[in-house]
Amino acid sequence: MVRAITFDAFGTVIDEGQDVLIGIAREICQAHRPSLRPDALLATWDRYLYSGADSEPFWTLSELTQESLGKAFRDHRIEADPRPYVESLESLWRQATAFPEVPRVLEALDGIPRAIVSDADHAFLEGILKSNRLRFDAVITSESVRAYKPRPQVFQAALKVLRASPAEVVHVGDSLNEDVAGASRVGMRTVWVNRADVHLTAADPKPDAAVRDLAGLPDTIEGVLDQASTAPENPKERQPRPSAYRVK
């Protein structure tokens, strides 16, 4: 029996827009380095983004974003203040909307406790959920826990708030490393949201089920639990391979 469901936020429930980041990178290049390809700048920015994620003291996602863009500027010899661009990015993300199927899926799952588990700053995410009129019983963020996925503290915090054991909770997310691997490590079942129709390789973390979007989630969750009740756990099969981090 499912006691609770946890959801990743961006890319799973909230559509942050695929072109937002590249649009900011394009704006920077046009203003400061027209010869630099926006995708090259974005790749450098992404590489630095979580290099400080495990640092002490804890850095919020907003702080990490600004610091990483500053490092990317230095690498590409861009003499500019990264703060206005980070503020512009965050302003655009605040306008993000839920994927079309989300309201009816949450309605279909009404009555099952649910939480958001996200690598986001708390007030920032709360504002987006409120503007989209999305209700969750708990919102667990990297800022509130002082740790980023796939570290276990994030998922353990959700389990504590939901008062459920890992085996009773299904985590739903679009990242193989942050969501599937992270939740699996603490014993939760996982559903991978594969909106980009990515093909799994033998080395990828293995979800218990996969969906193209959230529309079929209610039926899929029941199937995951049926599978869990008939198949014994094999810890060796649930050891994931680390992969690239991304904003979640």
XYZ file of N, CA and C in Angstrom:
744
model
N 0.838 -1.202 0.000
C 0.000 0.000 0.000
C 0.868 1.245 0.000
N 0.514 2.215 -0.824
C 1.235 3.488 -0.859
C 0.778 4.333 0.318
N 1.718 4.706 1.167
C 1.395 5.599 2.276
C 1.572 7.055 1.886
N 2.471 7.318 0.915
C 2.739 8.705 0.514
C 3.493 8.706 -0.810
N 3.482 9.863 -1.464
C 4.211 10.064 -2.722
C 5.040 11.325 -2.588
N 6.281 11.282 -3.043
C 7.098 12.490 -3.108
C 7.393 12.805 -4.567
N 7.442 14.097 -4.859
C 7.647 14.564 -6.224
C 8.844 15.505 -6.284
N 9.675 15.343 -7.292
C 10.614 16.389 -7.672
C 9.792 17.557 -8.211
N 10.377 18.752 -8.211
C 9.633 19.921 -8.682
C 9.885 20.213 -10.158
N 11.053 20.778 -10.469
C 11.316 21.279 -11.820
C 11.642 20.145 -12.784
N 10.917 20.119 -13.890
C 11.072 19.059 -14.876
C 10.125 17.903 -14.642
N 9.517 17.866 -13.457
C 8.565 16.811 -13.113
C 7.165 17.380 -12.957
N 7.010 18.317 -12.038
C 5.731 18.979 -11.804
C 5.694 20.355 -12.470
N 6.801 21.074 -12.379
C 6.894 22.440 -12.896
C 7.748 22.477 -14.157
N 7.229 23.111 -15.191
C 7.960 23.293 -16.445
C 8.720 24.616 -16.386
N 10.030 24.541 -16.128
C 10.822 25.766 -15.998
C 11.218 26.360 -17.345
N 10.911 25.649 -18.431
C 11.212 26.158 -19.768
C 12.611 25.781 -20.214
N 12.701 25.022 -21.280
C 13.997 24.532 -21.744
C 14.884 25.643 -22.296
N 14.274 26.721 -22.750
C 15.055 27.764 -23.423
C 15.463 28.919 -22.507
N 15.093 28.859 -21.234
C 15.382 29.977 -20.336
C 16.877 30.145 -20.130
N 17.564 29.068 -19.790
C 19.001 29.158 -19.522
C 19.784 29.553 -20.767
N 19.488 28.926 -21.884
C 20.229 29.262 -23.102
C 19.912 30.688 -23.534
N 18.704 31.160 -23.229
C 18.360 32.547 -23.543
C 19.194 33.535 -22.741
N 19.409 33.251 -21.466
C 20.274 34.095 -20.637
C 21.704 34.046 -21.153
N 22.182 32.859 -21.494
C 23.546 32.724 -22.026
C 23.697 33.489 -23.337
N 22.681 33.442 -24.167
C 22.720 34.172 -25.446
C 22.775 35.684 -25.198
N 22.013 36.155 -24.236
C 22.011 37.579 -23.891
C 23.394 38.026 -23.409
N 24.035 37.206 -22.591
C 25.373 37.533 -22.076
C 26.377 37.610 -23.213
N 26.346 36.610 -24.078
C 27.316 36.569 -25.184
C 27.133 37.763 -26.123
N 25.903 38.096 -26.432
C 25.650 39.224 -27.326
C 26.143 40.532 -26.732
N 26.040 40.661 -25.407
C 26.439 41.908 -24.746
C 27.943 42.004 -24.504
N 28.608 40.856 -24.316
C 29.995 40.916 -23.851
C 30.991 40.129 -24.702
N 30.566 39.054 -25.350
C 31.485 38.250 -26.157
C 30.746 37.672 -27.352
N 30.499 38.467 -28.387
C 29.722 37.982 -29.533
C 30.330 36.752 -30.208
N 31.641 36.570 -30.067
C 32.279 35.416 -30.711
C 32.100 34.120 -29.916
N 31.620 34.230 -28.696
C 31.445 33.052 -27.840
C 30.078 32.425 -28.083
N 30.056 31.106 -28.278
C 28.794 30.400 -28.462
C 28.046 30.302 -27.132
N 26.770 30.635 -27.106
C 26.001 30.552 -25.860
C 26.023 29.167 -25.225
N 26.011 28.104 -26.045
C 26.025 26.761 -25.470
C 27.350 26.450 -24.790
N 28.440 27.059 -25.277
C 29.740 26.865 -24.632
C 29.763 27.549 -23.272
N 29.231 28.756 -23.201
C 29.142 29.450 -21.921
C 28.259 28.670 -20.956
N 27.130 28.183 -21.446
C 26.205 27.449 -20.598
C 26.837 26.170 -20.067
N 27.639 25.497 -20.892
C 28.310 24.278 -20.448
C 29.295 24.568 -19.312
N 30.023 25.672 -19.429
C 30.960 26.054 -18.367
C 30.203 26.404 -17.094
N 29.145 27.167 -17.243
C 28.307 27.551 -16.102
C 27.770 26.310 -15.397
N 27.250 25.363 -16.168
C 26.686 24.138 -15.609
C 27.749 23.322 -14.883
N 28.954 23.290 -15.429
C 30.044 22.517 -14.815
C 30.391 23.040 -13.429
N 30.314 24.351 -13.261
C 30.667 24.953 -11.978
C 29.508 24.958 -10.973
N 28.278 24.762 -11.465
C 27.099 25.043 -10.648
C 27.124 24.356 -9.287
N 27.366 23.054 -9.286
C 27.302 22.340 -8.017
C 28.669 21.993 -7.443
N 29.707 22.652 -7.948
C 31.036 22.389 -7.395
C 31.120 22.801 -5.928
N 30.241 23.731 -5.511
C 30.223 24.145 -4.110
C 29.038 23.616 -3.331
N 28.324 22.625 -3.905
C 27.092 22.151 -3.272
C 27.329 21.501 -1.914
N 28.497 20.876 -1.736
C 28.781 20.200 -0.469
C 29.691 21.014 0.434
N 29.832 22.286 0.133
C 30.745 23.121 0.910
C 30.134 23.494 2.257
N 30.982 23.876 3.176
C 30.555 24.397 4.471
C 31.071 25.822 4.600
N 30.248 26.775 4.997
C 28.822 26.613 5.284
C 27.999 26.376 4.021
N 26.753 25.990 4.215
C 25.848 25.695 3.112
C 25.604 26.937 2.261
N 25.564 26.726 0.928
C 25.225 27.799 -0.009
C 23.848 27.520 -0.598
N 23.013 28.554 -0.670
C 21.709 28.398 -1.315
C 21.902 28.244 -2.822
N 20.850 27.809 -3.487
C 20.927 27.649 -4.936
C 21.171 28.990 -5.617
N 20.566 30.058 -5.106
C 20.795 31.382 -5.670
C 22.264 31.778 -5.557
N 22.876 31.494 -4.409
C 24.292 31.802 -4.214
C 25.173 30.955 -5.125
N 24.833 29.670 -5.250
C 25.594 28.790 -6.139
C 25.489 29.250 -7.589
N 24.307 29.673 -7.985
C 24.093 30.121 -9.361
C 24.938 31.346 -9.673
N 24.963 32.300 -8.759
C 25.746 33.519 -8.981
C 27.242 33.228 -8.971
N 27.690 32.407 -8.034
C 29.117 32.082 -7.946
C 29.582 31.323 -9.187
N 28.777 30.366 -9.633
C 29.165 29.560 -10.792
C 29.192 30.395 -12.071
N 28.252 31.334 -12.217
C 28.269 32.191 -13.397
C 29.476 33.119 -13.361
N 29.842 33.588 -12.183
C 31.044 34.409 -12.062
C 32.289 33.660 -12.490
N 32.386 32.385 -12.131
C 33.529 31.563 -12.542
C 33.523 31.351 -14.054
N 32.346 31.143 -14.612
C 32.242 30.988 -16.070
C 32.669 32.276 -16.769
N 32.301 33.423 -16.208
C 32.737 34.708 -16.770
C 34.260 34.791 -16.781
N 34.890 34.408 -15.690
C 36.351 34.493 -15.621
C 37.000 33.551 -16.632
N 36.461 32.356 -16.777
C 37.013 31.404 -17.740
C 36.950 31.938 -19.164
N 35.882 32.653 -19.477
C 35.684 33.144 -20.848
C 36.036 34.626 -20.996
N 36.740 35.151 -19.991
C 37.242 36.529 -20.031
C 36.121 37.544 -20.287
N 35.025 37.368 -19.538
C 33.906 38.299 -19.594
C 33.967 39.192 -18.354
N 34.122 40.473 -18.565
C 34.196 41.411 -17.447
C 32.815 42.025 -17.222
N 32.054 41.360 -16.385
C 30.687 41.807 -16.112
C 30.257 41.276 -14.754
N 29.258 41.916 -14.173
C 28.684 41.489 -12.900
C 27.639 40.410 -13.179
N 27.769 39.215 -12.605
C 26.790 38.160 -12.884
C 25.435 38.385 -12.226
N 25.366 39.266 -11.232
C 24.129 39.391 -10.457
C 22.904 39.771 -11.287
N 22.984 40.752 -12.188
C 21.774 41.077 -12.965
C 21.254 39.914 -13.798
N 22.156 39.079 -14.289
C 21.732 37.947 -15.109
C 21.086 36.860 -14.258
N 21.611 36.660 -13.051
C 21.000 35.693 -12.147
C 19.620 36.182 -11.712
N 19.501 37.471 -11.446
C 18.196 38.037 -11.084
C 17.198 37.889 -12.231
N 17.663 38.084 -13.459
C 16.792 37.918 -14.625
C 16.346 36.463 -14.765
N 17.288 35.540 -14.552
C 16.977 34.117 -14.624
C 15.926 33.744 -13.585
N 16.131 34.183 -12.353
C 15.196 33.843 -11.287
C 13.826 34.466 -11.534
N 13.810 35.665 -12.114
C 12.543 36.307 -12.446
C 11.765 35.492 -13.469
N 12.462 34.971 -14.471
C 11.809 34.147 -15.485
C 11.317 32.835 -14.884
N 12.121 32.227 -14.022
C 11.719 30.969 -13.398
C 10.516 31.147 -12.477
N 10.373 32.320 -11.874
C 9.201 32.557 -11.018
C 7.895 32.518 -11.811
N 8.002 32.690 -13.120
C 6.821 32.648 -13.976
C 6.518 31.234 -14.483
N 7.294 30.255 -14.038
C 7.134 28.883 -14.513
C 5.753 28.349 -14.151
N 5.229 27.506 -15.018
C 3.896 26.936 -14.811
C 3.971 25.419 -14.709
N 2.930 24.841 -14.124
C 2.857 23.391 -14.019
C 2.640 22.775 -15.396
N 3.136 21.570 -15.592
C 2.846 20.840 -16.823
C 1.326 20.624 -16.914
N 0.782 20.574 -18.130
C -0.684 20.572 -18.306
C -1.410 19.468 -17.553
N -0.802 18.295 -17.432
C -1.517 17.166 -16.823
C -1.492 17.184 -15.298
N -0.674 18.047 -14.706
C -0.433 17.999 -13.263
C -1.700 18.198 -12.424
N -2.527 19.228 -12.656
C -3.702 19.407 -11.786
C -4.617 18.185 -11.731
N -4.901 17.579 -12.884
C -5.825 16.443 -12.856
C -5.176 15.199 -12.238
N -3.868 15.059 -12.371
C -3.185 13.928 -11.744
C -3.201 14.078 -10.224
N -2.907 15.271 -9.742
C -2.942 15.499 -8.292
C -4.361 15.301 -7.746
N -5.350 15.689 -8.531
C -6.737 15.469 -8.106
C -7.045 13.978 -8.014
N -6.548 13.204 -9.007
C -6.778 11.764 -9.000
C -6.099 11.090 -7.810
N -5.005 11.673 -7.346
C -4.257 11.108 -6.216
C -4.655 11.736 -4.889
N -5.688 12.539 -4.899
C -6.106 13.236 -3.683
C -6.425 12.226 -2.584
N -5.967 12.521 -1.390
C -6.155 11.611 -0.260
C -4.886 10.890 0.114
N -3.931 10.808 -0.819
C -2.623 10.225 -0.520
C -1.680 11.360 -0.136
N -1.094 11.342 1.047
C -0.157 12.405 1.429
C 0.952 12.550 0.391
N 1.337 13.799 0.099
C 2.343 14.025 -0.927
C 3.223 15.206 -0.537
N 4.457 15.111 -0.976
C 5.428 16.156 -0.666
C 6.246 16.467 -1.903
N 6.718 17.701 -1.968
C 7.691 18.106 -2.982
C 9.076 17.979 -2.367
N 10.007 17.416 -3.124
C 11.403 17.286 -2.688
C 12.256 17.906 -3.787
N 12.850 19.067 -3.506
C 13.465 19.842 -4.583
C 14.782 20.490 -4.180
N 15.695 20.572 -5.137
C 16.915 21.369 -4.984
C 16.577 22.810 -5.327
N 15.925 23.494 -4.420
C 15.508 24.871 -4.683
C 15.551 25.647 -3.378
N 15.606 26.965 -3.492
C 15.483 27.814 -2.317
C 14.016 27.842 -1.892
N 13.768 27.844 -0.592
C 12.432 27.534 -0.088
C 11.368 28.554 -0.507
N 11.594 29.823 -0.218
C 10.583 30.835 -0.540
C 10.343 30.913 -2.043
N 11.410 30.719 -2.816
C 11.321 30.742 -4.279
C 10.349 29.664 -4.765
N 10.521 28.433 -4.276
C 9.663 27.331 -4.702
C 8.245 27.493 -4.165
N 8.120 27.906 -2.918
C 6.786 28.113 -2.348
C 5.986 29.110 -3.188
N 6.655 30.165 -3.666
C 5.969 31.159 -4.486
C 5.462 30.582 -5.796
N 6.257 29.726 -6.423
C 5.851 29.112 -7.687
C 4.681 28.156 -7.471
N 4.748 27.356 -6.419
C 3.646 26.441 -6.127
C 2.361 27.216 -5.843
N 2.482 28.305 -5.106
C 1.304 29.114 -4.777
C 0.703 29.738 -6.032
N 1.549 30.268 -6.904
C 1.034 30.916 -8.112
C 0.358 29.919 -9.047
N 0.765 28.651 -8.940
C 0.146 27.597 -9.757
C -0.986 26.868 -9.035
N -1.268 27.302 -7.813
C -2.339 26.715 -6.998
C -2.155 25.217 -6.824
N -0.923 24.823 -6.540
C -0.607 23.420 -6.308
C -0.438 23.183 -4.811
N -1.170 22.217 -4.285
C -1.130 21.944 -2.851
C -0.371 20.660 -2.560
N 0.578 20.753 -1.654
C 1.308 19.589 -1.176
C 1.302 19.611 0.349
N 1.369 18.431 0.942
C 1.342 18.350 2.398
C 2.654 18.802 3.021
N 3.722 18.764 2.251
C 5.020 19.232 2.744
C 5.864 19.672 1.562
N 6.704 20.653 1.797
C 7.654 21.115 0.793
C 9.046 21.010 1.403
N 9.839 20.094 0.883
C 11.198 19.853 1.369
C 12.166 20.406 0.325
N 12.978 21.355 0.717
C 13.927 21.963 -0.223
C 15.356 21.791 0.268
N 16.280 21.963 -0.665
C 17.693 21.909 -0.307
C 18.011 22.949 0.757
N 17.394 24.120 0.653
C 17.660 25.175 1.625
C 17.166 24.792 3.016
N 15.995 24.168 3.097
C 15.450 23.817 4.402
C 16.230 22.688 5.064
N 16.793 21.783 4.261
C 17.533 20.639 4.798
C 19.030 20.923 4.885
N 19.494 21.914 4.124
C 20.919 22.269 4.032
C 21.712 21.164 3.349
N 21.114 20.571 2.337
C 21.773 19.531 1.546
C 21.054 19.413 0.214
N 21.792 18.940 -0.790
C 21.235 18.780 -2.134
C 21.064 17.312 -2.477
N 20.051 17.028 -3.282
C 19.930 15.683 -3.848
C 21.184 15.372 -4.670
N 21.636 14.141 -4.687
C 20.983 12.921 -4.193
C 21.335 12.534 -2.752
N 21.821 13.470 -1.941
C 22.169 13.128 -0.568
C 20.927 12.664 0.194
N 21.096 11.687 1.075
C 19.928 11.063 1.716
C 19.147 11.986 2.633
N 19.784 13.030 3.183
C 19.083 13.894 4.135
C 17.804 14.492 3.551
N 17.839 14.791 2.258
C 16.688 15.420 1.619
C 15.482 14.475 1.634
N 15.709 13.227 1.264
C 14.625 12.249 1.226
C 14.210 11.828 2.631
N 15.170 11.706 3.526
C 14.849 11.338 4.899
C 13.983 12.397 5.575
N 14.224 13.662 5.244
C 13.396 14.736 5.802
C 11.954 14.586 5.350
N 11.757 14.214 4.089
C 10.393 14.013 3.581
C 9.722 12.834 4.272
N 10.452 11.747 4.448
C 9.895 10.573 5.117
C 9.476 10.901 6.548
N 10.284 11.696 7.219
C 9.970 12.073 8.606
C 8.693 12.892 8.672
N 8.568 13.880 7.774
C 7.377 14.734 7.779
C 6.128 13.933 7.418
N 6.268 13.003 6.470
C 5.131 12.199 6.021
C 4.829 11.035 6.965
N 5.733 10.779 7.919
C 5.570 9.704 8.899
C 5.371 8.356 8.213
N 6.254 8.083 7.277
C 6.168 6.839 6.512
C 7.546 6.211 6.391
N 7.573 4.897 6.262
C 8.835 4.200 6.036
C 9.177 4.267 4.555
N 10.458 4.109 4.194
C 10.849 4.208 2.779
C 10.074 3.264 1.858
N 9.819 2.052 2.308
C 9.143 1.074 1.466
C 7.697 1.442 1.171
N 7.144 2.383 1.939
C 5.756 2.782 1.753
C 5.598 4.019 0.879
N 6.732 4.563 0.401
C 6.698 5.831 -0.330
C 7.271 5.648 -1.728
N 6.625 6.243 -2.707
C 7.117 6.256 -4.089
C 7.590 7.670 -4.405
N 8.822 7.778 -4.916
C 9.340 9.077 -5.331
C 9.261 9.184 -6.847
N 8.791 10.339 -7.322
C 8.591 10.579 -8.751
C 9.484 11.741 -9.171
N 10.342 11.513 -10.170
C 11.227 12.580 -10.608
C 11.827 12.320 -11.968
N 12.415 13.363 -12.571
C 12.909 13.240 -13.947
C 14.422 13.072 -14.035
N 15.121 13.073 -12.911
C 16.576 12.908 -12.944
C 16.961 11.509 -12.472
N 17.732 10.808 -13.301
C 18.174 9.468 -12.915
C 19.094 9.507 -11.701
N 19.959 10.499 -11.644
C 20.911 10.545 -10.527
C 20.276 11.148 -9.278
N 19.731 12.367 -9.405
C 19.217 13.040 -8.221
C 17.971 12.363 -7.658
N 17.054 11.952 -8.524
C 15.788 11.402 -8.069
C 15.805 9.884 -7.933
N 16.095 9.186 -9.017
C 16.048 7.721 -8.988
C 17.128 7.160 -8.069
N 18.368 7.562 -8.290
C 19.451 7.042 -7.458
C 19.323 7.506 -6.017
N 19.039 8.799 -5.832
C 18.962 9.333 -4.479
C 17.876 8.685 -3.648
N 16.669 8.553 -4.205
C 15.570 7.948 -3.455
C 15.785 6.454 -3.252
N 16.359 5.785 -4.248
C 16.604 4.347 -4.129
C 17.574 4.037 -2.996
N 18.535 4.916 -2.805
C 19.540 4.679 -1.763
C 18.936 4.617 -0.367
N 17.839 5.317 -0.159
C 17.215 5.270 1.170
C 16.088 4.240 1.223
N 15.881 3.475 0.145
C 14.909 2.388 0.150
C 13.548 2.731 -0.414
N 13.411 3.906 -1.032
C 12.132 4.286 -1.631
C 11.992 3.674 -3.023
N 10.761 3.402 -3.439
C 10.490 3.012 -4.818
C 10.486 4.265 -5.690
N 10.778 4.098 -6.968
C 10.923 5.275 -7.827
C 10.175 5.130 -9.148
N 9.644 6.261 -9.611
C 9.075 6.364 -10.951
C 9.831 7.468 -11.672
N 10.431 7.137 -12.791
C 11.213 8.085 -13.577
C 10.311 8.746 -14.615
N 10.275 10.078 -14.614
C 9.513 10.836 -15.608
C 10.456 11.166 -16.761
N 10.269 10.486 -17.872
C 11.195 10.569 -19.006
C 10.555 11.378 -20.133
N 10.405 12.681 -19.908
C 9.741 13.537 -20.902
C 10.540 13.650 -22.195
N 11.850 13.516 -22.118
C 12.692 13.664 -23.304
C 12.873 12.347 -24.064
N 12.224 11.267 -23.603
C 12.317 9.959 -24.249
C 13.773 9.503 -24.367
N 14.493 9.598 -23.255
C 15.892 9.170 -23.184
C 15.946 7.659 -23.030
N 16.910 7.013 -23.687
C 17.063 5.570 -23.575
C 18.055 5.239 -22.464
N 17.636 4.368 -21.553
C 18.517 3.949 -20.467
C 19.661 3.092 -20.998
N 20.823 3.241 -20.378
C 21.953 2.360 -20.663
C 22.125 1.403 -19.486
N 22.960 0.406 -19.677
C 23.176 -0.590 -18.626
C 23.782 0.037 -17.376
N 24.486 1.150 -17.546
C 25.154 1.787 -16.407
C 24.273 2.778 -15.664
N 23.106 3.112 -16.195
C 22.241 4.107 -15.569
C 21.533 3.544 -14.340
N 21.220 4.395 -13.364
C 20.357 3.961 -12.261
C 19.028 3.454 -12.805
N 18.492 2.415 -12.199
C 17.280 1.779 -12.707
C 16.071 2.147 -11.861
N 15.095 2.832 -12.451
C 13.849 3.116 -11.725
C 12.982 1.871 -11.641
N 12.022 1.887 -10.746
C 11.070 0.781 -10.664
C 10.036 0.850 -11.776
N 9.822 2.053 -12.304
C 8.910 2.241 -13.440
C 9.265 3.555 -14.117
N 8.816 3.699 -15.352
C 9.066 4.935 -16.101
C 7.794 5.370 -16.807
N 7.581 6.683 -16.872
C 6.438 7.251 -17.584
C 6.924 8.399 -18.451
N 6.224 8.677 -19.544
C 6.603 9.783 -20.420
C 6.200 11.119 -19.800
N 5.074 11.134 -19.099
C 4.642 12.308 -18.343
C 3.851 11.788 -17.152
N 3.200 12.680 -16.413
C 2.519 12.257 -15.187
C 1.111 11.717 -15.410
N 0.631 11.745 -16.643
C -0.763 11.367 -16.896
C -1.085 9.954 -16.421
N -0.178 9.023 -16.632
C -0.439 7.642 -16.234
C 0.080 7.283 -14.859
N 0.431 8.279 -14.064
C 1.068 8.008 -12.778
C 0.196 7.200 -11.815
N -1.086 7.508 -11.640
C -1.867 6.715 -10.677
C -1.821 5.216 -10.944
N -1.997 4.803 -12.196
C -1.937 3.374 -12.522
C -0.524 2.840 -12.362
N 0.458 3.637 -12.723
C 1.852 3.205 -12.639
C 2.266 2.954 -11.198
N 1.846 3.806 -10.292
C 2.195 3.641 -8.878
C 1.640 2.331 -8.336
N 0.423 1.999 -8.691
C -0.144 0.727 -8.238
C 0.665 -0.445 -8.773
N 1.118 -0.331 -10.023
C 1.939 -1.388 -10.590
C 3.270 -1.533 -9.887
N 3.866 -0.406 -9.496
C 5.131 -0.433 -8.773
C 4.968 -1.161 -7.452
N 3.877 -0.893 -6.751
C 3.660 -1.538 -5.459
C 3.357 -3.020 -5.612
N 2.620 -3.379 -6.659
C 2.379 -4.795 -6.914
C 3.696 -5.518 -7.150
N 4.571 -4.889 -7.926
C 5.883 -5.453 -8.205
C 6.695 -5.574 -6.928
N 6.616 -4.562 -6.070
C 7.378 -4.570 -4.827
C 6.910 -5.666 -3.890
N 5.616 -5.983 -3.925
C 5.092 -6.988 -3.006
C 5.407 -8.404 -3.444
N 5.753 -8.612 -4.727
C 6.021 -9.954 -5.226
C 7.491 -10.216 -5.500
N 8.311 -9.137 -5.602
C 9.732 -9.321 -5.921
C 10.581 -8.954 -4.709
N 11.424 -9.891 -4.222
C 12.292 -9.579 -3.084
C 13.331 -8.541 -3.453
N 13.708 -7.747 -2.468
C 14.709 -6.705 -2.691
C 16.086 -7.319 -2.861
N 16.808 -6.879 -3.877
C 18.188 -7.296 -4.078
C 19.064 -6.066 -4.003
N 19.719 -5.821 -2.860
C 20.492 -4.586 -2.705
C 21.532 -4.376 -3.782
N 22.120 -5.456 -4.306
C 23.169 -5.298 -5.310
C 22.627 -4.703 -6.598
N 21.330 -4.900 -6.868
C 20.747 -4.386 -8.104
C 20.332 -2.926 -7.987
N 20.452 -2.361 -6.777
C 19.957 -1.006 -6.574
C 21.085 -0.027 -6.286
N 22.296 -0.369 -6.691
C 23.420 0.533 -6.517
C 23.623 1.350 -7.777
N 23.302 2.655 -7.774
C 23.350 3.461 -8.993
C 24.726 3.980 -9.320
N 24.888 4.353 -10.555
C 26.122 5.003 -10.999
C 25.929 6.514 -10.944
N 26.863 7.232 -10.335
C 26.746 8.704 -10.330
C 26.735 9.252 -11.748
N 25.941 10.307 -11.958
C 25.922 10.965 -13.263
C 25.874 12.463 -13.055
N 25.828 13.206 -14.115
C 25.932 14.665 -14.030
C 24.770 15.266 -13.246
N 25.097 16.275 -12.471
C 24.096 16.963 -11.669
C 23.403 18.022 -12.521
N 22.158 18.350 -12.162
C 21.466 19.456 -12.812
C 20.499 20.081 -11.816
N 20.047 21.279 -12.133
C 19.149 21.990 -11.229
C 17.838 21.238 -11.118
N 17.413 20.951 -9.912
C 16.183 20.236 -9.665
C 15.331 20.935 -8.626
